[in-house]
PDB file of C-alpha atoms and ligand atoms in Angstrom:
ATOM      1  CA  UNK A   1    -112.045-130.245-110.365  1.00  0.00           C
ATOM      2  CA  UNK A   2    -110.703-128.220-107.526  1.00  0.00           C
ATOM      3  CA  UNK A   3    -109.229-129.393-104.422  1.00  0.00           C
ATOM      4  CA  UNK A   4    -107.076-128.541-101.244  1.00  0.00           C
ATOM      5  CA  UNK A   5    -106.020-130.364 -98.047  1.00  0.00           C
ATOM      6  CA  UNK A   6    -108.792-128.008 -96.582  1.00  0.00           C
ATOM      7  CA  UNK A   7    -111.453-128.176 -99.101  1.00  0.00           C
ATOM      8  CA  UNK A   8    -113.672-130.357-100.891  1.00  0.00           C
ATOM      9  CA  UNK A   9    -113.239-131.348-104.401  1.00  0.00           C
ATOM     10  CA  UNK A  10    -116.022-129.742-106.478  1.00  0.00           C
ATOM     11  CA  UNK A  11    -117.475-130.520-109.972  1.00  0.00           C
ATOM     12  CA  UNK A  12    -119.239-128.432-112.836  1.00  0.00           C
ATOM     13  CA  UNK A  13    -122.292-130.629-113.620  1.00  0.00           C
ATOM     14  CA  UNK A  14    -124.665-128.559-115.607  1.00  0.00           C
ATOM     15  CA  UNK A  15    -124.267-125.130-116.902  1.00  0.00           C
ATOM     16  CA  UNK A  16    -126.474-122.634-115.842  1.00  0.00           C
ATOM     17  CA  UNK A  17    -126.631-119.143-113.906  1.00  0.00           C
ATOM     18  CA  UNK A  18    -127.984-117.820-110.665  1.00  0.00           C
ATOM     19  CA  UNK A  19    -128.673-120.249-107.399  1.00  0.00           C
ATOM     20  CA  UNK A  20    -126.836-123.456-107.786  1.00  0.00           C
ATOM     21  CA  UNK A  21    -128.474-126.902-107.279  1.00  0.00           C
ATOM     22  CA  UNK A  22    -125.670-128.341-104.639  1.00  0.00           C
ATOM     23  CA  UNK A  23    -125.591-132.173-105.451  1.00  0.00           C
ATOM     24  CA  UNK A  24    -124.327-134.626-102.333  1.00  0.00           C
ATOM     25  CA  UNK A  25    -123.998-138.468-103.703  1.00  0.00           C
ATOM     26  CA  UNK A  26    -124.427-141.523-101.206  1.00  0.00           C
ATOM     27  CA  UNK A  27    -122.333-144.055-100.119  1.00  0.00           C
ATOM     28  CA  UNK A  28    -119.868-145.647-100.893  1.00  0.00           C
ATOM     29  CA  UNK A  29    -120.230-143.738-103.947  1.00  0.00           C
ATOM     30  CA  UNK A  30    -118.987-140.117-104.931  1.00  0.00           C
ATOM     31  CA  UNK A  31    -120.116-137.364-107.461  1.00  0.00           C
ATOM     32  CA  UNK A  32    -120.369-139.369-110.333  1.00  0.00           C
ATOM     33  CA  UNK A  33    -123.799-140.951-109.122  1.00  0.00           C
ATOM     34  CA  UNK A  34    -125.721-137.611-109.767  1.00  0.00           C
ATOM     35  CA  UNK A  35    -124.072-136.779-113.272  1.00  0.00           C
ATOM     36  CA  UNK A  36    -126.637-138.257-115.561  1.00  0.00           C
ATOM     37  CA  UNK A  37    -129.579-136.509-113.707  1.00  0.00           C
ATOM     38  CA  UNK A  38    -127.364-133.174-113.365  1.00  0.00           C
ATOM     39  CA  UNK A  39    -127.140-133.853-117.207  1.00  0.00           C
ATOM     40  CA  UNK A  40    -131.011-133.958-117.632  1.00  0.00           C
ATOM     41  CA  UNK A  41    -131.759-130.929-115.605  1.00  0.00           C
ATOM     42  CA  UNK A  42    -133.866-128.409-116.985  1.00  0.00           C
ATOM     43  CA  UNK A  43    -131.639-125.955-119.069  1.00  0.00           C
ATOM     44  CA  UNK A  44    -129.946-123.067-117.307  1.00  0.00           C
ATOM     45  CA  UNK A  45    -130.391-124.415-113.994  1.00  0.00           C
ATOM     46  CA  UNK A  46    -126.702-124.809-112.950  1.00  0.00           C
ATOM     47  CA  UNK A  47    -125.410-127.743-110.817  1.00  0.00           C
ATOM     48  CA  UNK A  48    -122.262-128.484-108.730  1.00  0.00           C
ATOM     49  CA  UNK A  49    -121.061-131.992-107.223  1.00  0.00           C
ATOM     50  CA  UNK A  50    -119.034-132.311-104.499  1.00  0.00           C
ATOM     51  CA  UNK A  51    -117.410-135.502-103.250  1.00  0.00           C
ATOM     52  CA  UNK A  52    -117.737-135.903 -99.558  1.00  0.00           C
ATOM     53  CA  UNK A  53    -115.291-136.042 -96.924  1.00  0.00           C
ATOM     54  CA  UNK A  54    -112.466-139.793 -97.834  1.00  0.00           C
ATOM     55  CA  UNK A  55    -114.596-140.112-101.098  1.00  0.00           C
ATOM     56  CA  UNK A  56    -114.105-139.407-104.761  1.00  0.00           C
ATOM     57  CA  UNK A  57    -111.255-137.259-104.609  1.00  0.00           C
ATOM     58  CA  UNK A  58    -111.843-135.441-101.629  1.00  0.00           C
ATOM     59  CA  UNK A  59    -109.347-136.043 -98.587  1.00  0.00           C
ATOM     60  CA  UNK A  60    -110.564-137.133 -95.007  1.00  0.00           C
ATOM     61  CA  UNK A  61    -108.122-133.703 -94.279  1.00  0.00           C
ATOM     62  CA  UNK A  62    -108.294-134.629 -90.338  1.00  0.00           C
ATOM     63  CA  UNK A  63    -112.101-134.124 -90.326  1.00  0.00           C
ATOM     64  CA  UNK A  64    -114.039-136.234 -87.600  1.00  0.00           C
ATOM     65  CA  UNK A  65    -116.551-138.682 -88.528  1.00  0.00           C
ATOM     66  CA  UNK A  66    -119.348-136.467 -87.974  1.00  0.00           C
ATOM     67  CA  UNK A  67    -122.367-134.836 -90.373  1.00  0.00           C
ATOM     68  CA  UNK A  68    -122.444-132.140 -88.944  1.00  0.00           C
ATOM     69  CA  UNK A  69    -118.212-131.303 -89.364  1.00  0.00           C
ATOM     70  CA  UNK A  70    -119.145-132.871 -93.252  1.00  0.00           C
ATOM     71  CA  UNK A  71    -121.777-130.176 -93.384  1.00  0.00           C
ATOM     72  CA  UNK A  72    -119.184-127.434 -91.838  1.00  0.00           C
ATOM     73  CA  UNK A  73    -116.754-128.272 -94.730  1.00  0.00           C
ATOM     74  CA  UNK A  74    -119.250-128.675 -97.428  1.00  0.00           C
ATOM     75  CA  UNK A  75    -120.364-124.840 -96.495  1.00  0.00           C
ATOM     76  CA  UNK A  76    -116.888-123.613 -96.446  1.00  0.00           C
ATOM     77  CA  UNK A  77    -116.114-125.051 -99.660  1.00  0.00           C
ATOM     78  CA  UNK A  78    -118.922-123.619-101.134  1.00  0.00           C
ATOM     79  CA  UNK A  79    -118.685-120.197 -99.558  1.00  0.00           C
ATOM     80  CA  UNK A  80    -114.589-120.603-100.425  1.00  0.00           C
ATOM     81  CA  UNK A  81    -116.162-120.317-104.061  1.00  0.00           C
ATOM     82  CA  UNK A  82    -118.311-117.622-103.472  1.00  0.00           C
ATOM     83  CA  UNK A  83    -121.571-119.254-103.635  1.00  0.00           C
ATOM     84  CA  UNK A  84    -123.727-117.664-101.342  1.00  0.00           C
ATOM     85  CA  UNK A  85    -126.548-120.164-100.984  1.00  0.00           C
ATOM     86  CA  UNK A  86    -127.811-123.769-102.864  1.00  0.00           C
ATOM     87  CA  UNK A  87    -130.470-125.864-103.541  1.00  0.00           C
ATOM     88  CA  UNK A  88    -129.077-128.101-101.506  1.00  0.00           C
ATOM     89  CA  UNK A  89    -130.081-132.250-102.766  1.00  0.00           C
ATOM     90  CA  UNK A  90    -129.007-135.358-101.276  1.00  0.00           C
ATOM     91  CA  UNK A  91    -129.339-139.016-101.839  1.00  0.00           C
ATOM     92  CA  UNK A  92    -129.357-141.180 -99.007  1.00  0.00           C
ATOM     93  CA  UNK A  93    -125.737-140.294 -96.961  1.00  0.00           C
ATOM     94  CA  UNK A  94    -125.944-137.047 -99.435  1.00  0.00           C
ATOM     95  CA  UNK A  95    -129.560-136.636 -97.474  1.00  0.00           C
ATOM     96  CA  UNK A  96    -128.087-137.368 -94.242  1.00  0.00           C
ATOM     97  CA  UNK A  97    -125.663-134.214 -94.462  1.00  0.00           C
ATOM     98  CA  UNK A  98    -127.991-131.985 -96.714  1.00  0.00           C
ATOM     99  CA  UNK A  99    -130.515-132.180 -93.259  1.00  0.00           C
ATOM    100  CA  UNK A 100    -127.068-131.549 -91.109  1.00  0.00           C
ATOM    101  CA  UNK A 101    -126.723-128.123 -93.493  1.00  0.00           C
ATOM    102  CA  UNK A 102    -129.987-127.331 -93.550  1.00  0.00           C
ATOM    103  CA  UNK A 103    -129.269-127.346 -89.254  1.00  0.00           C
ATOM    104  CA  UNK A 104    -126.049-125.686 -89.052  1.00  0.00           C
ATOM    105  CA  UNK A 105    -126.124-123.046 -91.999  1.00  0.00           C
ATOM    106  CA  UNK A 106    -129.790-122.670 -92.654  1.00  0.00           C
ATOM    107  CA  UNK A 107    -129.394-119.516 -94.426  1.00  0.00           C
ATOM    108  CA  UNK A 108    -126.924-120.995 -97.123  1.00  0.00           C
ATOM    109  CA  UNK A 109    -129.889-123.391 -97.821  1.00  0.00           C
ATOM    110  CA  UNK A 110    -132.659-122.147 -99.864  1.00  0.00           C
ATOM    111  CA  UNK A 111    -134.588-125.560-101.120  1.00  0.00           C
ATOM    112  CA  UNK A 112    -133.821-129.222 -99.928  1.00  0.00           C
ATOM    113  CA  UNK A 113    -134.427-132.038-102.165  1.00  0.00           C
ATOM    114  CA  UNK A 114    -133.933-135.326-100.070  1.00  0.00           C
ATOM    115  CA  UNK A 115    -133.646-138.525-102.503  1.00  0.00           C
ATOM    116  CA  UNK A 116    -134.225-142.022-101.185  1.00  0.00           C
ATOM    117  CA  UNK A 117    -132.686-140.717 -97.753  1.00  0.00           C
ATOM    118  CA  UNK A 118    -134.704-140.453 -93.999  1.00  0.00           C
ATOM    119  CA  UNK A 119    -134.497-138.162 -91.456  1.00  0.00           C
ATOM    120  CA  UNK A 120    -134.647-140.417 -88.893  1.00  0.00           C
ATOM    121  CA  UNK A 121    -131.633-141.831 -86.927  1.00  0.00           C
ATOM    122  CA  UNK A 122    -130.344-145.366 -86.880  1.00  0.00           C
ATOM    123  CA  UNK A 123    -132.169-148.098 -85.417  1.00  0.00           C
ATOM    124  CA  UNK A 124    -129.191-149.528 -82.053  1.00  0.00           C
ATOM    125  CA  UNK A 125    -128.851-153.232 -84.534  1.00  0.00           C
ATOM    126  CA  UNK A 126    -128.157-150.609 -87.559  1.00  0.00           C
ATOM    127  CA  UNK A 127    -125.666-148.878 -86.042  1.00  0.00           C
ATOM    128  CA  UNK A 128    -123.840-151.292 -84.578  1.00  0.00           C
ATOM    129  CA  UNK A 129    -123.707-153.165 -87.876  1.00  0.00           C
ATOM    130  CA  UNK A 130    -122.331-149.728 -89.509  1.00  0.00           C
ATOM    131  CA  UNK A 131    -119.242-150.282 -87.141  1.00  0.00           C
ATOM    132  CA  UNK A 132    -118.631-153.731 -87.630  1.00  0.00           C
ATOM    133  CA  UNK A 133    -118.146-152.738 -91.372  1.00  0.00           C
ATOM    134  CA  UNK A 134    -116.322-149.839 -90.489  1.00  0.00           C
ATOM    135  CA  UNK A 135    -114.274-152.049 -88.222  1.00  0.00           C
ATOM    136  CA  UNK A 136    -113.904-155.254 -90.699  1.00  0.00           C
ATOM    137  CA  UNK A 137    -113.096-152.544 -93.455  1.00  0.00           C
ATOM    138  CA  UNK A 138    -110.511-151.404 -91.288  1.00  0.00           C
ATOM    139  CA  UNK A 139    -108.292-154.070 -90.249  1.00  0.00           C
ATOM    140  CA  UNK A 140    -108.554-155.861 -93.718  1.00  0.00           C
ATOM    141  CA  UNK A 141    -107.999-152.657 -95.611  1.00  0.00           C
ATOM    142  CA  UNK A 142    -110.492-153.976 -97.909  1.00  0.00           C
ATOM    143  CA  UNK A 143    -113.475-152.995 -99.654  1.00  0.00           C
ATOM    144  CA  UNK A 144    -114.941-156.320 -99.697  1.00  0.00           C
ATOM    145  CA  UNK A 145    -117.822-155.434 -96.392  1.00  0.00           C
ATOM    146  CA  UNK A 146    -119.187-153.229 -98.844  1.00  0.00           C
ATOM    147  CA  UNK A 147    -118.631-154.528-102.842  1.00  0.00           C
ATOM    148  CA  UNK A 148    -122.303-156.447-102.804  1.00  0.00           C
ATOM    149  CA  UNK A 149    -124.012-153.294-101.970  1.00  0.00           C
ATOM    150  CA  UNK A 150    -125.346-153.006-105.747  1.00  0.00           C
ATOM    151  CA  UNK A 151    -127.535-155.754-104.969  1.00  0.00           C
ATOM    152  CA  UNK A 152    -129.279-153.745-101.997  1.00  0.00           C
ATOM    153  CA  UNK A 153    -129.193-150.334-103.827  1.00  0.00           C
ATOM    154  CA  UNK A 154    -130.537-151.176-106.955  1.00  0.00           C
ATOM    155  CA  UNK A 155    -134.429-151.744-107.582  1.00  0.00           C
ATOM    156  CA  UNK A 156    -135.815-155.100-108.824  1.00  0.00           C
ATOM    157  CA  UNK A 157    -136.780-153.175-112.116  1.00  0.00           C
ATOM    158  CA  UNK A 158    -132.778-152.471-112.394  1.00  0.00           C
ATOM    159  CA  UNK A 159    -131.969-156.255-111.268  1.00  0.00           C
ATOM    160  CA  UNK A 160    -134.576-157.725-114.520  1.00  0.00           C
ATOM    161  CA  UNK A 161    -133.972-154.434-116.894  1.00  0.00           C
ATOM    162  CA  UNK A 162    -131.268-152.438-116.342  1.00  0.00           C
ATOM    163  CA  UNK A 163    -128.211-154.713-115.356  1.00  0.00           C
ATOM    164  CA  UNK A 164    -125.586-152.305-116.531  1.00  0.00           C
ATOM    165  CA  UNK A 165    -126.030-150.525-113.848  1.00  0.00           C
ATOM    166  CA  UNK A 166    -124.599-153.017-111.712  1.00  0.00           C
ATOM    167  CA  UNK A 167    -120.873-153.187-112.831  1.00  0.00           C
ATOM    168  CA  UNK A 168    -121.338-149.197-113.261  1.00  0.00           C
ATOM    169  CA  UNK A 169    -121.834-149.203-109.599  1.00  0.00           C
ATOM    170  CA  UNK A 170    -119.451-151.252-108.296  1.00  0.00           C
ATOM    171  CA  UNK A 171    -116.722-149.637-110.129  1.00  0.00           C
ATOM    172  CA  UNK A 172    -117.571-146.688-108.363  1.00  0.00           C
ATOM    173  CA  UNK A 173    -117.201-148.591-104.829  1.00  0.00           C
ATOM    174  CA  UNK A 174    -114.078-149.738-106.306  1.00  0.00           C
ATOM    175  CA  UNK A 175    -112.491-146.325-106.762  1.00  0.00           C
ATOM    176  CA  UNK A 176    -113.092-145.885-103.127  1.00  0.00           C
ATOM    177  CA  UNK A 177    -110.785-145.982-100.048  1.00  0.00           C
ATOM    178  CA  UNK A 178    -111.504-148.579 -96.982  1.00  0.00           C
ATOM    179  CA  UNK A 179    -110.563-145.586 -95.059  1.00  0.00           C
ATOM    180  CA  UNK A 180    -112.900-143.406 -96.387  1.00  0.00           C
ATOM    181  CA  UNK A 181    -115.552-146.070 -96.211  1.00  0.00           C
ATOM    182  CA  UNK A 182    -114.731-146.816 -92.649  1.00  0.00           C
ATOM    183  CA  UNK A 183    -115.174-143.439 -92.024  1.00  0.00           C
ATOM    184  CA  UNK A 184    -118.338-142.691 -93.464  1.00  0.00           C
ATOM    185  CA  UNK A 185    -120.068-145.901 -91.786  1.00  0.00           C
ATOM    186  CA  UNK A 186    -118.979-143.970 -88.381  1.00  0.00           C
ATOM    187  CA  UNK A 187    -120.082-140.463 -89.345  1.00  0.00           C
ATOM    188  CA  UNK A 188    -123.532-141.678 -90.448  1.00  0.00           C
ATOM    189  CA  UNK A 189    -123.924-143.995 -87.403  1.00  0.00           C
ATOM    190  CA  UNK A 190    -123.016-141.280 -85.068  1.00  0.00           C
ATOM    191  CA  UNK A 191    -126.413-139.047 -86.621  1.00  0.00           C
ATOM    192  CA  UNK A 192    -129.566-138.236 -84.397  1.00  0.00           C
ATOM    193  CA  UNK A 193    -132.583-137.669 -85.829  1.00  0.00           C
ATOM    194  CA  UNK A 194    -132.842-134.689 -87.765  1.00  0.00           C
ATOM    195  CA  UNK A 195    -136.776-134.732 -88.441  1.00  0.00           C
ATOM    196  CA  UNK A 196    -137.113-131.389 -86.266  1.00  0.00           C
ATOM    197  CA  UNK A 197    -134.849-129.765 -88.897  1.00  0.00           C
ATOM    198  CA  UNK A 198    -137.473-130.251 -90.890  1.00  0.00           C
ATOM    199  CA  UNK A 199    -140.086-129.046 -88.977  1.00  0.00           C
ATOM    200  CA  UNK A 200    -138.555-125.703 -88.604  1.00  0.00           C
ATOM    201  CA  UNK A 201    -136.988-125.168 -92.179  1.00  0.00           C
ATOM    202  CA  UNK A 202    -138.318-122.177 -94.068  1.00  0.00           C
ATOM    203  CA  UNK A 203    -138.077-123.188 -97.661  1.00  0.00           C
ATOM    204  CA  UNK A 204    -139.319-125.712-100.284  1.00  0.00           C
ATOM    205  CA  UNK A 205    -138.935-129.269 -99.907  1.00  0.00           C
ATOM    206  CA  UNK A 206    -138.819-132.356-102.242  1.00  0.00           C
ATOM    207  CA  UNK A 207    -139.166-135.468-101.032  1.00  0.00           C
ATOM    208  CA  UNK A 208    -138.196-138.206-104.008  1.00  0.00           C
ATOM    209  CA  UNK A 209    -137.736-141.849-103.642  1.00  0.00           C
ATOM    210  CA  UNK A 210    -138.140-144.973-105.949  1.00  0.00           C
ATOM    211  CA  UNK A 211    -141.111-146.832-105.964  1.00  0.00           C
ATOM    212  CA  UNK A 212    -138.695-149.673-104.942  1.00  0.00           C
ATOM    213  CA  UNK A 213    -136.361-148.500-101.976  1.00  0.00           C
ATOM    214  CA  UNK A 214    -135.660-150.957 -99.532  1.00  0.00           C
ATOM    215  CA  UNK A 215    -133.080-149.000 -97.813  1.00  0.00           C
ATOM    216  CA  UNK A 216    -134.947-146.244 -96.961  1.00  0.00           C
ATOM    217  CA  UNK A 217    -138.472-147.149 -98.067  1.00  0.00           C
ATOM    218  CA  UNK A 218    -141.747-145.210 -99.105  1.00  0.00           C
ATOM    219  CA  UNK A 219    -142.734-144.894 -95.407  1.00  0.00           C
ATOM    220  CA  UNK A 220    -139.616-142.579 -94.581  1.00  0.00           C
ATOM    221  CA  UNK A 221    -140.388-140.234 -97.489  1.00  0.00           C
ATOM    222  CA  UNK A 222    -143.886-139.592 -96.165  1.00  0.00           C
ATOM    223  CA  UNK A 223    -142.653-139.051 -92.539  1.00  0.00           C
ATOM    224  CA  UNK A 224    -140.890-135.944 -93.833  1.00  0.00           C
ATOM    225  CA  UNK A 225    -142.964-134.565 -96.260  1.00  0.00           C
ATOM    226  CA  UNK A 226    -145.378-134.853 -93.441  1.00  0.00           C
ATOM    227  CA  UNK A 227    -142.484-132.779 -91.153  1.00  0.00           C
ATOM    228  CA  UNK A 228    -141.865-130.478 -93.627  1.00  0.00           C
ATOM    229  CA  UNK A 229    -143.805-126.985 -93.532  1.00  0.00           C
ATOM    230  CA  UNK A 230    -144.003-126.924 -97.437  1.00  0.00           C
ATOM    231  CA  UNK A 231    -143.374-130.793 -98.753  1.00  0.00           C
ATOM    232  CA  UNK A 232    -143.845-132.399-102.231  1.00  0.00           C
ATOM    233  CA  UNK A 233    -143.569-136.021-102.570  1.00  0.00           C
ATOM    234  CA  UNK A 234    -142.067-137.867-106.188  1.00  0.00           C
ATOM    235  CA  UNK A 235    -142.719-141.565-106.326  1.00  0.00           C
ATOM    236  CA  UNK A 236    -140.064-142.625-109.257  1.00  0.00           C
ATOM    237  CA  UNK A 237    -141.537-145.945-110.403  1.00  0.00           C
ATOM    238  CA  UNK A 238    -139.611-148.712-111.406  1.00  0.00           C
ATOM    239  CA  UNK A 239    -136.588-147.876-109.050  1.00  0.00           C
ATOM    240  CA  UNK A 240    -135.058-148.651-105.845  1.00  0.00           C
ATOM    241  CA  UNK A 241    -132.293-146.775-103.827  1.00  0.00           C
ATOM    242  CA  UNK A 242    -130.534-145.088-106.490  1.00  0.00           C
ATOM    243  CA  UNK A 243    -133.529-143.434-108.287  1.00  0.00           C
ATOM    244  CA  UNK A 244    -131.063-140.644-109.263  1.00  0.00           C
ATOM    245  CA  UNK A 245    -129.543-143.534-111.345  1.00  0.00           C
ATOM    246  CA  UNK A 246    -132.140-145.789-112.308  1.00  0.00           C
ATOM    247  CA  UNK A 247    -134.320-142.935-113.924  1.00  0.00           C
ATOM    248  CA  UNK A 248    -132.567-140.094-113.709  1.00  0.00           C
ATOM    249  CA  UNK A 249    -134.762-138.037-116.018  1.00  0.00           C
ATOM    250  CA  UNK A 250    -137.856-137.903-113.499  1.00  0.00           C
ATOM    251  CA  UNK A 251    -135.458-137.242-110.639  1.00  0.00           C
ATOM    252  CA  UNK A 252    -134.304-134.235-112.780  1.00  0.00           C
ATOM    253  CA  UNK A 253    -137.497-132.932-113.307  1.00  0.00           C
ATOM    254  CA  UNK A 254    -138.484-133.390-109.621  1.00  0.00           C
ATOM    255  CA  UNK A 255    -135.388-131.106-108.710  1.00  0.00           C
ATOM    256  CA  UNK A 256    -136.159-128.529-111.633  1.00  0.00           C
ATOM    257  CA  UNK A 257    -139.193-128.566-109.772  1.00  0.00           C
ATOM    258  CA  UNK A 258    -137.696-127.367-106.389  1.00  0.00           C
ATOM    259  CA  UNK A 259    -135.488-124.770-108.453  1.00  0.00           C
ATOM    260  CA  UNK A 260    -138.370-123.250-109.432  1.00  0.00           C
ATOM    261  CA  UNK A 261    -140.291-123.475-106.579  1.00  0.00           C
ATOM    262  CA  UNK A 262    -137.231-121.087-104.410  1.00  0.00           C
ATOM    263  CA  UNK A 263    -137.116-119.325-107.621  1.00  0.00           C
ATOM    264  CA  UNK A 264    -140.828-118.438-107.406  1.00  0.00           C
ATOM    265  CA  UNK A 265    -140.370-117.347-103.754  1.00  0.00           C
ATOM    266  CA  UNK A 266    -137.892-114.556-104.908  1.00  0.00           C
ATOM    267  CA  UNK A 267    -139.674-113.748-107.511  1.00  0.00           C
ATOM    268  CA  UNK A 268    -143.265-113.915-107.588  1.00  0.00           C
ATOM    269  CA  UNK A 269    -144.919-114.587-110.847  1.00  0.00           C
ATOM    270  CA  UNK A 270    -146.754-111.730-111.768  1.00  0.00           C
ATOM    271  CA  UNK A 271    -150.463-111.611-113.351  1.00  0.00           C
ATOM    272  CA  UNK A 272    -150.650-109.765-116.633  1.00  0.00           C
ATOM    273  CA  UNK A 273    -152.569-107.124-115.865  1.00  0.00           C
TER     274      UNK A 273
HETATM  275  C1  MLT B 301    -126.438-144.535 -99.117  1.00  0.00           C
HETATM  276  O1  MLT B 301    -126.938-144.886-100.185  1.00  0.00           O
HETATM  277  O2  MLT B 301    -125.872-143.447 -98.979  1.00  0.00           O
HETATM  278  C2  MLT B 301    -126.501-145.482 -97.959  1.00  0.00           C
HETATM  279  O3  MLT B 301    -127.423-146.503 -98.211  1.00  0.00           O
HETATM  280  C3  MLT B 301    -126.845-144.719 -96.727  1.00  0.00           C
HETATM  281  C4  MLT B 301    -126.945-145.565 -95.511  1.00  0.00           C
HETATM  282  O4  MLT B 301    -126.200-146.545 -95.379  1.00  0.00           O
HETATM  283  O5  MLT B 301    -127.761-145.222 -94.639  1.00  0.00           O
END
């Protein structure tokens, strides 16, 4: 792990060479969510985690609550490291700033992979719930707003088959501060819609979402592959929200995928003739 007052702590999740894959994690959640699907990555395709802004390990380090200053520091870490671009994938929140990246520092960005995410701002009653919690959080310095959230993020397949998963989760909400929570709920309220990002952004796309997301359903995925100049859309059956942790083997694939999709625009397979 590294980590400064200025910088975000990063992680090592697969070995590999060449372009990274760039993995952002949801909320209230940190790195850990994507290392079983960084894990089953297609070998020598090299991952990083980074834990956002308040979460994991990372300090708030006077940052507003604002994507687009989380995508500013995510960049700087990166480039602090000497990684010159990413295959930048996000799940839901992790989506939220991948699209704020994608904006601000297009050519660090060479693929997007958005995971049960949307690029579509909140809805008014959504946002103002995000800062009751953020408010309730808060003043109770408490963790409580958010500790049932398993219940929402997981997939009915999860609930009958893979229950596990739910202490797993909520140990990771746990290890989380209210002030990092609180702050999160503000930066992602405060988002516009970022769907014209997508419109204008030059390089592959994946689109991935389980079969069962309620949070941000089927009907978001297909309004930005349908943005996106070149989209490809993974249904992951038999999970909800947190696809990259219900099945993380076909969410790994779909991101090998996008790897080699950017790879294939550098270099061009060739015919043998
Ligand atoms: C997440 O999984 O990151 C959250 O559900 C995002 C959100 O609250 O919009």
């Amino acid at each position: 792990m590294t980590t400064t007052s200025a910088l975000l702590a990063t992680y090592p999740l697969h070995e590999g060479a060449g372009t990274p894959v760039l993995l952002l994690h949801g909320f209230p959640l940190d790195h850990r969510m994507w290392a079983a699907a960084a894990q089953a990555l297609p070998e020598g395709v090299r991952a990083i985690g980074v834990d956002l802004p308040g979460q994991g390990h990372s300090d708030l380090g006077g940052i507003p609550p604002r994507l687009e200053d989380v995508a500013d520091a995510v960049h700087r870490t990166m480039r602090a490291q000497g990684e010159g671009n990413a295959v930048v994938v996000g799940l839901s929140m992790g989506g939220y700033v991948a699209l704020a990246l994608a904006e601000r520092h297009p050519g660090f960005v060479v693929g997007l992979g958005l995971v049960d995410t949307k690029s579509t701002a909140d809805l008014d009653a959504a946002r103002a719930n995000r800062l009751r919690i953020a408010d309730l959080v808060t003043e109770g310095q408490t963790l409580d707003p958010v500790l049932s959230m398993p219940g929402a993020l997981l997939g009915t397949t999860s609930a009958e088959q893979r229950r596990n998963l739910f202490p797993l989760l909520e140990s990771w909400i746990r290890a989380q501060s209210p002030s990092g929570v609180a702050w999160a709920q503000r930066a992602m309220a405060a988002r516009p819609d970022r769907t014209p990002v997508l419109e204008t952004f030059d390089g592959p796309v994946a689109v991935v979402v389980g079969a069962e997301d309620q949070v941000t359903p089927l009907v978001e995925a297909e309004h930005m592959v349908h943005a996106a100049r070149d989209g490809a859309l993974t249904v992951v059956p038999a999970a909800g929200h947190m696809s990259a942790v219900e099945d993380p083997a076909t969410v790994a694939a779909a991101i090998g995928l996008l790897h080699r999709r950017v790879a294939e625009r550098t270099n061009p397979p060739r015919w043998p003739w």
